[in-house]
CSV table of C-alpha atoms and ligand atoms in Angstrom, one decimal:
chain,number,residue,atom,x,y,z
C,1,UNK,CA,0.0,0.0,0.0
C,2,UNK,CA,1.2,3.5,-0.7
C,3,UNK,CA,-0.2,6.2,1.5
C,4,UNK,CA,-2.2,9.2,0.4
C,5,UNK,CA,0.0,12.2,1.1
C,6,UNK,CA,-1.8,14.8,3.2
C,7,UNK,CA,-0.5,17.9,1.6
C,8,UNK,CA,-0.6,20.5,4.4
C,9,UNK,CA,0.7,23.2,2.1
C,10,UNK,CA,-2.2,22.8,-0.3
C,11,UNK,CA,-4.8,22.6,2.5
C,12,UNK,CA,-3.3,25.7,4.0
C,13,UNK,CA,-3.5,27.5,0.7
C,14,UNK,CA,-7.2,26.7,0.3
C,15,UNK,CA,-8.0,27.9,3.9
C,16,UNK,CA,-6.0,31.1,3.3
C,17,UNK,CA,-7.9,31.8,0.1
C,18,UNK,CA,-11.2,31.5,2.1
C,19,UNK,CA,-9.9,33.7,4.9
C,20,UNK,CA,-8.8,36.3,2.3
C,21,UNK,CA,-12.4,36.5,1.1
C,22,UNK,CA,-13.7,36.7,4.6
C,23,UNK,CA,-11.3,39.6,5.4
C,24,UNK,CA,-12.4,41.4,2.3
C,25,UNK,CA,-16.1,41.1,3.5
C,26,UNK,CA,-15.1,42.3,6.9
C,27,UNK,CA,-13.4,45.4,5.4
C,28,UNK,CA,-16.7,46.2,3.6
C,29,UNK,CA,-18.2,46.3,7.1
C,30,UNK,CA,-15.5,48.6,8.3
C,31,UNK,CA,-13.5,46.0,10.2
C,32,UNK,CA,-9.8,45.4,9.4
C,33,UNK,CA,-8.6,42.3,11.4
C,34,UNK,CA,-5.4,43.2,13.2
C,35,UNK,CA,-2.6,41.0,14.7
C,36,UNK,CA,0.2,42.5,16.9
C,37,UNK,CA,3.2,40.4,17.6
C,38,UNK,CA,5.7,41.3,20.3
C,39,UNK,CA,9.2,40.2,19.6
C,40,UNK,CA,11.8,40.5,22.4
C,41,UNK,CA,15.5,40.2,21.7
C,42,UNK,CA,17.4,39.0,18.7
C,43,UNK,CA,16.9,35.3,18.5
C,44,UNK,CA,17.3,34.6,14.7
C,45,UNK,CA,14.7,31.8,14.6
C,46,UNK,CA,12.1,34.0,16.4
C,47,UNK,CA,12.8,36.8,13.9
C,48,UNK,CA,12.2,34.5,11.0
C,49,UNK,CA,9.0,33.1,12.5
C,50,UNK,CA,7.7,36.6,13.1
C,51,UNK,CA,8.5,37.6,9.5
C,52,UNK,CA,6.6,34.6,8.2
C,53,UNK,CA,3.6,35.5,10.3
C,54,UNK,CA,3.7,39.1,9.1
C,55,UNK,CA,4.0,38.1,5.5
C,56,UNK,CA,1.0,35.6,5.8
C,57,UNK,CA,-1.1,38.4,7.4
C,58,UNK,CA,-0.3,40.8,4.5
C,59,UNK,CA,-1.2,38.1,1.9
C,60,UNK,CA,-4.8,37.9,3.2
C,61,UNK,CA,-5.2,41.5,4.1
C,62,UNK,CA,-4.9,41.2,7.9
C,63,UNK,CA,-3.1,44.3,9.4
C,64,UNK,CA,-0.1,43.2,11.2
C,65,UNK,CA,2.2,45.1,13.5
C,66,UNK,CA,5.5,43.8,15.0
C,67,UNK,CA,6.6,45.5,18.2
C,68,UNK,CA,10.3,44.8,18.6
C,69,UNK,CA,11.8,45.3,22.0
C,70,UNK,CA,15.3,45.1,23.4
C,71,UNK,CA,16.4,42.0,25.1
C,72,UNK,CA,16.8,44.1,28.3
C,73,UNK,CA,13.1,45.1,28.5
C,74,UNK,CA,11.7,44.6,32.0
C,75,UNK,CA,8.8,42.4,32.8
C,76,UNK,CA,6.8,45.4,34.0
C,77,UNK,CA,7.4,47.2,30.7
C,78,UNK,CA,6.3,44.2,28.7
C,79,UNK,CA,3.2,43.8,30.8
C,80,UNK,CA,2.3,47.4,30.3
C,81,UNK,CA,2.7,47.0,26.5
C,82,UNK,CA,0.3,44.0,26.6
C,83,UNK,CA,-2.2,46.0,28.7
C,84,UNK,CA,-2.2,48.8,26.0
C,85,UNK,CA,-2.8,46.2,23.3
C,86,UNK,CA,-5.6,44.6,25.3
C,87,UNK,CA,-7.3,48.0,25.3
C,88,UNK,CA,-6.6,48.9,21.7
C,89,UNK,CA,-9.7,48.7,19.3
C,90,UNK,CA,-7.5,48.1,16.3
C,91,UNK,CA,-5.9,45.0,17.7
C,92,UNK,CA,-7.8,41.8,17.7
C,93,UNK,CA,-5.0,39.3,18.2
C,94,UNK,CA,-1.9,39.5,20.4
C,95,UNK,CA,1.0,37.1,20.2
C,96,UNK,CA,4.2,37.2,22.2
C,97,UNK,CA,6.9,35.3,20.3
C,98,UNK,CA,8.5,32.7,22.6
C,99,UNK,CA,11.1,32.1,24.0
C,100,UNK,CA,11.4,35.2,26.2
C,101,UNK,CA,14.7,36.2,27.9
C,102,UNK,CA,15.4,34.3,31.2
C,103,UNK,CA,14.7,37.3,33.4
C,104,UNK,CA,11.0,37.5,32.2
C,105,UNK,CA,8.4,35.1,33.6
C,106,UNK,CA,6.8,33.6,30.5
C,107,UNK,CA,3.7,32.5,32.4
C,108,UNK,CA,3.0,36.0,33.8
C,109,UNK,CA,3.3,37.5,30.3
C,110,UNK,CA,1.1,34.9,28.6
C,111,UNK,CA,-1.5,35.3,31.4
C,112,UNK,CA,-1.6,39.1,30.8
C,113,UNK,CA,-3.0,38.7,27.3
C,114,UNK,CA,-6.8,39.1,27.3
C,115,UNK,CA,-8.4,35.7,26.4
C,116,UNK,CA,-10.5,37.6,23.9
C,117,UNK,CA,-7.3,38.4,22.0
C,118,UNK,CA,-5.4,35.2,22.8
C,119,UNK,CA,-5.0,34.0,19.2
C,120,UNK,CA,-2.2,31.6,20.2
C,121,UNK,CA,-4.6,29.8,22.6
C,122,UNK,CA,-2.0,29.6,25.4
C,123,UNK,CA,-3.8,31.5,28.1
C,124,UNK,CA,-5.0,29.3,30.9
C,125,UNK,CA,-8.6,30.4,30.3
C,126,UNK,CA,-8.3,29.4,26.7
C,127,UNK,CA,-6.8,26.0,27.7
C,128,UNK,CA,-9.5,25.5,30.3
C,129,UNK,CA,-12.2,26.3,27.8
C,130,UNK,CA,-10.6,23.9,25.3
C,131,UNK,CA,-10.6,21.1,27.8
C,132,UNK,CA,-14.3,21.5,28.7
C,133,UNK,CA,-15.2,22.0,25.1
C,134,UNK,CA,-16.3,25.6,25.4
C,135,UNK,CA,-15.7,28.3,22.8
C,136,UNK,CA,-12.1,29.5,22.7
C,137,UNK,CA,-9.2,30.1,20.4
C,138,UNK,CA,-7.6,26.7,19.8
C,139,UNK,CA,-3.8,26.5,19.8
C,140,UNK,CA,-2.7,26.7,16.2
C,141,UNK,CA,-0.6,23.6,15.6
C,142,UNK,CA,-3.0,21.2,17.3
C,143,UNK,CA,-6.0,22.8,15.5
C,144,UNK,CA,-4.1,22.5,12.2
C,145,UNK,CA,-3.4,18.8,12.9
C,146,UNK,CA,-7.1,18.1,13.5
C,147,UNK,CA,-8.0,19.9,10.2
C,148,UNK,CA,-5.5,17.7,8.4
C,149,UNK,CA,-6.9,14.5,9.9
C,150,UNK,CA,-10.4,15.6,8.9
C,151,UNK,CA,-9.2,16.3,5.4
C,152,UNK,CA,-8.2,12.6,5.0
C,153,UNK,CA,-12.0,12.0,4.9
C,154,UNK,CA,-11.7,9.3,7.5
C,155,UNK,CA,-13.8,9.2,10.7
C,156,UNK,CA,-11.9,10.1,13.9
C,157,UNK,CA,-14.7,8.8,16.1
C,158,UNK,CA,-14.0,5.4,17.6
C,159,UNK,CA,-10.4,5.2,16.4
C,160,UNK,CA,-7.5,4.6,18.6
C,161,UNK,CA,-5.3,7.7,18.5
C,162,UNK,CA,-1.8,7.6,19.9
C,163,UNK,CA,-0.1,10.9,20.5
C,164,UNK,CA,3.7,10.8,21.1
C,165,UNK,CA,4.7,13.9,23.1
C,166,UNK,CA,3.0,15.7,26.0
C,167,UNK,CA,4.1,19.4,25.6
C,168,UNK,CA,1.6,22.1,26.4
C,169,UNK,CA,1.8,23.5,22.9
C,170,UNK,CA,1.3,20.3,20.9
C,171,UNK,CA,1.0,16.9,22.6
C,172,UNK,CA,-1.5,17.6,25.4
C,173,UNK,CA,-3.8,19.9,23.4
C,174,UNK,CA,-3.9,17.6,20.3
C,175,UNK,CA,-4.7,14.6,22.6
C,176,UNK,CA,-7.6,16.7,24.1
C,177,UNK,CA,-8.9,17.7,20.7
C,178,UNK,CA,-8.8,14.1,19.4
C,179,UNK,CA,-10.8,13.0,22.5
C,180,UNK,CA,-13.4,15.7,21.7
C,181,UNK,CA,-13.7,14.1,18.3
C,182,UNK,CA,-14.5,10.8,20.1
C,183,UNK,CA,-11.2,9.1,19.5
C,184,UNK,CA,-9.8,6.8,22.2
C,185,UNK,CA,-6.6,8.5,23.1
C,186,UNK,CA,-3.2,7.3,24.4
C,187,UNK,CA,-0.5,9.7,25.2
C,188,UNK,CA,3.1,8.4,25.0
C,189,UNK,CA,6.2,10.3,26.2
C,190,UNK,CA,9.9,9.8,27.1
C,191,UNK,CA,9.0,7.5,30.0
C,192,UNK,CA,6.6,5.3,28.1
C,193,UNK,CA,7.9,1.7,28.5
C,194,UNK,CA,7.2,0.1,25.1
C,195,UNK,CA,6.7,2.8,22.5
C,196,UNK,CA,6.7,0.3,19.6
C,197,UNK,CA,3.8,-1.6,21.2
C,198,UNK,CA,1.9,1.7,21.5
C,199,UNK,CA,2.5,2.7,17.9
C,200,UNK,CA,1.3,-0.7,16.6
C,201,UNK,CA,-2.1,0.0,18.1
C,202,UNK,CA,-2.6,3.4,16.5
C,203,UNK,CA,-5.3,4.0,13.9
C,204,UNK,CA,-4.2,7.6,14.1
C,205,UNK,CA,-0.6,8.4,15.1
C,206,UNK,CA,0.5,12.0,15.9
C,207,UNK,CA,4.2,12.3,16.6
C,208,UNK,CA,5.3,15.5,18.3
C,209,UNK,CA,8.8,14.8,19.7
C,210,UNK,CA,11.6,16.3,17.5
C,211,UNK,CA,13.7,13.1,17.0
C,212,UNK,CA,14.4,12.2,13.4
C,213,UNK,CA,13.1,8.7,12.4
C,214,UNK,CA,11.9,7.9,15.9
C,215,UNK,CA,8.9,6.1,14.4
C,216,UNK,CA,9.8,3.1,12.2
C,217,UNK,CA,7.6,1.8,9.4
C,218,UNK,CA,7.5,-1.7,10.8
C,219,UNK,CA,5.7,-0.4,13.9
C,220,UNK,CA,2.9,1.3,12.0
C,221,UNK,CA,-0.5,-0.3,11.7
C,222,UNK,CA,-1.2,-0.8,8.0
C,223,UNK,CA,-3.6,1.9,6.8
C,224,UNK,CA,-3.0,4.2,9.8
C,225,UNK,CA,-3.3,8.0,9.6
C,226,UNK,CA,0.2,9.3,10.4
C,227,UNK,CA,0.8,12.9,11.3
C,228,UNK,CA,4.4,14.1,11.7
C,229,UNK,CA,4.7,17.2,13.8
C,230,UNK,CA,8.4,16.8,14.4
C,231,UNK,CA,10.8,19.2,12.6
C,232,UNK,CA,14.5,19.0,13.3
C,233,UNK,CA,17.3,20.5,11.2
C,234,UNK,CA,19.6,17.7,10.0
C,235,UNK,CA,22.4,18.5,7.6
C,236,UNK,CA,20.6,21.6,6.5
C,237,UNK,CA,17.3,19.8,5.9
C,238,UNK,CA,14.1,19.7,7.9
C,239,UNK,CA,13.3,16.2,9.0
C,240,UNK,CA,10.3,14.7,10.9
C,241,UNK,CA,9.9,12.1,13.6
C,242,UNK,CA,8.6,9.5,11.1
C,243,UNK,CA,10.9,7.4,8.9
C,244,UNK,CA,9.0,8.8,6.0
C,245,UNK,CA,10.0,6.8,2.9
C,246,UNK,CA,9.3,3.3,4.3
C,247,UNK,CA,6.4,4.6,6.4
C,248,UNK,CA,4.5,5.8,3.4
C,249,UNK,CA,4.5,2.2,2.1
C,250,UNK,CA,2.6,1.1,5.2
C,251,UNK,CA,0.4,4.1,6.3
C,252,UNK,CA,-2.9,4.9,4.7
C,253,UNK,CA,-2.3,8.6,5.0
C,254,UNK,CA,0.8,10.5,5.9
C,255,UNK,CA,2.0,14.1,6.2
C,256,UNK,CA,5.4,15.1,4.7
C,257,UNK,CA,8.0,17.2,6.4
C,258,UNK,CA,8.3,19.9,5.2
C,259,UNK,CA,4.9,20.8,3.7
C,260,UNK,CA,2.7,18.9,6.2
C,261,UNK,CA,1.8,20.3,9.6
C,262,UNK,CA,4.1,23.3,9.4
C,263,UNK,CA,2.0,25.5,6.9
C,264,UNK,CA,-1.1,24.8,8.9
C,265,UNK,CA,0.2,26.5,12.1
C,266,UNK,CA,0.3,30.0,10.7
C,267,UNK,CA,-3.0,29.4,8.8
C,268,UNK,CA,-4.8,28.6,12.1
C,269,UNK,CA,-3.3,31.8,13.6
C,270,UNK,CA,-4.8,33.8,10.7
C,271,UNK,CA,-8.1,32.0,11.3
C,272,UNK,CA,-8.1,32.8,15.0
C,273,UNK,CA,-7.3,36.5,14.2
C,274,UNK,CA,-10.1,36.8,11.8
C,275,UNK,CA,-12.5,35.1,14.2
C,276,UNK,CA,-11.3,37.4,17.0
C,277,UNK,CA,-12.0,40.5,14.8
C,278,UNK,CA,-15.6,39.2,14.1
C,279,UNK,CA,-16.3,38.3,17.8
C,280,UNK,CA,-14.9,41.6,19.2
C,281,UNK,CA,-17.1,43.5,16.6
C,282,UNK,CA,-20.2,41.4,17.2
C,283,UNK,CA,-20.2,40.1,13.7
C,284,UNK,CA,-20.5,36.5,14.6
Z,301,NAP,P1,8.9,19.4,23.5
Z,301,NAP,O1,8.3,20.4,24.4
Z,301,NAP,O2,10.4,19.2,23.5
Z,301,NAP,O3,8.2,18.0,23.8
Z,301,NAP,C1,8.7,16.8,23.2
Z,301,NAP,C2,7.9,15.6,23.8
Z,301,NAP,O4,8.5,14.4,23.3
Z,301,NAP,C3,8.0,15.5,25.3
Z,301,NAP,O5,6.7,15.3,25.9
Z,301,NAP,C4,8.9,14.3,25.5
Z,301,NAP,O6,8.6,13.5,26.7
Z,301,NAP,C5,8.6,13.5,24.3
Z,301,NAP,N1,9.8,12.6,24.0
Z,301,NAP,C6,11.1,12.9,23.9
Z,301,NAP,N2,11.8,11.9,23.6
Z,301,NAP,C7,10.9,10.8,23.5
Z,301,NAP,C8,11.1,9.5,23.1
Z,301,NAP,N3,12.3,8.9,22.9
Z,301,NAP,N4,10.0,8.7,23.1
Z,301,NAP,C9,8.8,9.2,23.3
Z,301,NAP,N5,8.6,10.5,23.6
Z,301,NAP,C10,9.6,11.3,23.7
Z,301,NAP,O7,8.5,19.6,22.0
Z,301,NAP,P2,7.3,20.4,21.3
Z,301,NAP,O8,7.4,21.8,21.5
Z,301,NAP,O9,6.0,19.6,21.6
Z,301,NAP,O10,7.6,20.0,19.7
Z,301,NAP,C11,7.8,18.7,19.3
Z,301,NAP,C12,8.2,18.7,17.8
Z,301,NAP,O11,7.3,19.4,17.0
Z,301,NAP,C13,9.6,19.5,17.6
Z,301,NAP,O12,10.3,18.9,16.6
Z,301,NAP,C14,9.1,20.9,17.2
Z,301,NAP,O13,10.0,21.5,16.3
Z,301,NAP,C15,7.9,20.5,16.4
Z,301,NAP,N6,6.8,21.5,16.2
Z,301,NAP,C16,6.4,21.8,15.0
Z,301,NAP,C17,5.4,22.7,14.8
Z,301,NAP,C18,4.9,23.0,13.5
Z,301,NAP,O14,4.2,24.0,13.3
Z,301,NAP,N7,5.2,22.2,12.5
Z,301,NAP,C19,4.9,23.4,15.9
Z,301,NAP,C20,5.4,23.1,17.2
Z,301,NAP,C21,6.3,22.1,17.3
Z,301,NAP,P3,8.7,14.1,28.2
Z,301,NAP,O15,7.5,15.0,28.4
Z,301,NAP,O16,8.7,12.9,29.0
Z,301,NAP,O17,10.0,14.8,28.3
């Protein structure tokens, strides 16, 4: 069997085209969705992520602003900045690019963002609402993963989903969202005793670890839906957690790296920003 490739890049392009139309309609009603990103310090990876986010906003007509602050900014100054953005009518989404310098308490900063503008979905109120299934902005990568699984056309309900990784930004929320879609969910992590045995049971496998070729083709259940979140730089190339070439001969569906989960993350950020603009302006 050769797997159907779930092309995240194409799915993301379709979603962005729809969002672009939605933004145009909002503009006719006098609302320009706005995203503000706060970038502290000069981490090159953070700079390039922020640039990609700003470019994506521009392409669909979302107004984006990047507030760049020196690495020595105090926590108090950063919190004041966020407070002003919480109050600004032109700003619908606020994102603080992580990581922050060591002298700043990341939790205090994320908690300062109004949940109404928390388009990254990391505020504890957003996380709590996600867990109980209430309306909230879903974290972007997990939300993108669920969209990709749905695009396979296969039912999630009743399937055994195995998530490898339990981070707050990917593993835990994706497990929670799969549960809400009525999958039976197992979460594996670095202390899991027999990872191969877990993987063999997976109708849906989501790997969010960051270890190239951790998941071997021989462990996959034939026909499984395999989502590779991992992206690690190896010899100048991005590689995933799944041993892709042999795995695609066993899986039913598989995401490539690059071009799988990656492009969905920014797309879901755009979606959250557009949704926030609608909600804040009572257009929903
Ligand atoms: P993280 O915080 O480092 O979490 C990694 C998880 O993997 C941890 O829960 C860890 O277990 C588990 N783990 C480590 N070694 C393992 C092993 N040998 N067997 C089983 N589990 C193991 O990473 P993250 O932020 O969730 O990101 C994971 C990967 O996804 C990275 O490659 C990252 O670059 C990528 N990523 C991609 C996107 C995207 O948009 N494409 C977005 C976010 C992240 P413990 O909890 O026990 O330590």
